[in-house]
């Protein structure tokens, strides 16, 4: 059976709203305390990419202490202003095996559904930095 996905979003008559999920609420808009659509897209990409990476690394019986992802990119100037390029700068701390970790990130890029969705309109890349 296919996985069902649902979300409810409420907006005022301006760009001010709330994304309501069973897990909680997120404020959407242009204010400092609110997330923009591209903030949410980058967050969704990194959450999916990381979850995929963890599953792969577990199967390889490898470990790490923590990881930080920083995304940066460019949007097209023409409408629709989709992402043209997006780079993920990955810093991983305490990786038990650098080669296995690198191969796991590469496989995560191939199998993460959101990474693959965005790759249909944008050039995606990543760089890995290792810290003890």
Short mmCIF file of N, CA and C in Angstrom, two decimals, residues 28 34-49 70-73 82-83 86 113-115 117-119:
data_model
loop_
_atom_site.label_atom_id
_atom_site.label_comp_id
_atom_site.label_asym_id
_atom_site.label_seq_id
_atom_site.Cartn_x
_atom_site.Cartn_y
_atom_site.Cartn_z
N UNK A 28 4.91 29.88 8.85
CA UNK A 28 5.39 30.17 7.50
C UNK A 28 5.16 31.64 7.21
N UNK A 34 9.66 33.16 11.09
CA UNK A 34 8.91 32.25 10.23
C UNK A 34 9.82 31.62 9.17
N UNK A 35 9.41 30.45 8.71
CA UNK A 35 10.14 29.78 7.64
C UNK A 35 9.58 30.18 6.29
N UNK A 36 10.48 30.36 5.32
CA UNK A 36 10.07 30.62 3.94
C UNK A 36 9.93 29.28 3.22
N UNK A 37 9.29 29.27 2.07
CA UNK A 37 9.18 28.02 1.33
C UNK A 37 10.54 27.36 1.04
N UNK A 38 11.55 28.16 0.68
CA UNK A 38 12.85 27.56 0.39
C UNK A 38 13.57 27.10 1.66
N UNK A 39 13.31 27.73 2.81
CA UNK A 39 13.83 27.20 4.08
C UNK A 39 13.28 25.80 4.31
N UNK A 40 11.98 25.65 4.10
CA UNK A 40 11.34 24.35 4.33
C UNK A 40 11.83 23.31 3.32
N UNK A 41 12.03 23.72 2.08
CA UNK A 41 12.52 22.80 1.06
C UNK A 41 13.92 22.30 1.40
N UNK A 42 14.80 23.21 1.83
CA UNK A 42 16.15 22.81 2.21
C UNK A 42 16.12 21.92 3.46
N UNK A 43 15.27 22.25 4.41
CA UNK A 43 15.14 21.42 5.60
C UNK A 43 14.61 20.03 5.28
N UNK A 44 13.63 19.97 4.38
CA UNK A 44 13.08 18.67 3.97
C UNK A 44 14.15 17.85 3.25
N UNK A 45 14.92 18.49 2.40
CA UNK A 45 16.00 17.79 1.69
C UNK A 45 17.00 17.21 2.67
N UNK A 46 17.44 18.01 3.64
CA UNK A 46 18.47 17.55 4.57
C UNK A 46 17.93 16.47 5.51
N UNK A 47 16.67 16.59 5.91
CA UNK A 47 16.08 15.57 6.78
C UNK A 47 15.99 14.23 6.05
N UNK A 48 15.53 14.25 4.81
CA UNK A 48 15.41 13.02 4.02
C UNK A 48 16.79 12.44 3.72
N UNK A 49 17.72 13.30 3.31
CA UNK A 49 19.08 12.87 2.98
C UNK A 49 19.74 12.23 4.20
N UNK A 70 25.19 22.10 5.61
CA UNK A 70 24.93 23.49 5.26
C UNK A 70 24.62 23.53 3.76
N UNK A 71 23.46 24.03 3.42
CA UNK A 71 23.09 24.12 2.01
C UNK A 71 23.24 25.55 1.51
N UNK A 72 23.68 25.68 0.28
CA UNK A 72 23.75 26.99 -0.37
C UNK A 72 23.51 26.78 -1.86
N UNK A 73 22.89 27.75 -2.46
CA UNK A 73 22.59 27.58 -3.87
C UNK A 73 22.14 28.85 -4.54
N UNK A 82 12.90 28.45 -10.06
CA UNK A 82 13.28 27.20 -9.39
C UNK A 82 14.76 27.23 -9.02
N UNK A 83 15.15 26.32 -8.18
CA UNK A 83 16.56 26.21 -7.81
C UNK A 83 17.34 25.77 -9.05
N UNK A 86 22.34 23.68 -6.12
CA UNK A 86 22.29 23.57 -4.66
C UNK A 86 23.45 22.68 -4.23
N UNK A 113 14.56 10.18 -1.78
CA UNK A 113 13.48 10.59 -2.68
C UNK A 113 13.42 12.11 -2.89
N UNK A 114 13.66 12.89 -1.87
CA UNK A 114 13.60 14.34 -2.03
C UNK A 114 14.82 14.84 -2.80
N UNK A 115 15.99 14.27 -2.55
CA UNK A 115 17.19 14.61 -3.33
C UNK A 115 16.91 14.34 -4.81
N UNK A 117 14.00 14.13 -6.32
CA UNK A 117 12.96 15.03 -6.81
C UNK A 117 13.56 16.38 -7.20
N UNK A 118 14.36 16.96 -6.31
CA UNK A 118 14.96 18.27 -6.58
C UNK A 118 15.96 18.17 -7.73
N UNK A 119 16.65 17.04 -7.86
CA UNK A 119 17.65 16.88 -8.92
C UNK A 119 17.02 16.92 -10.32
#
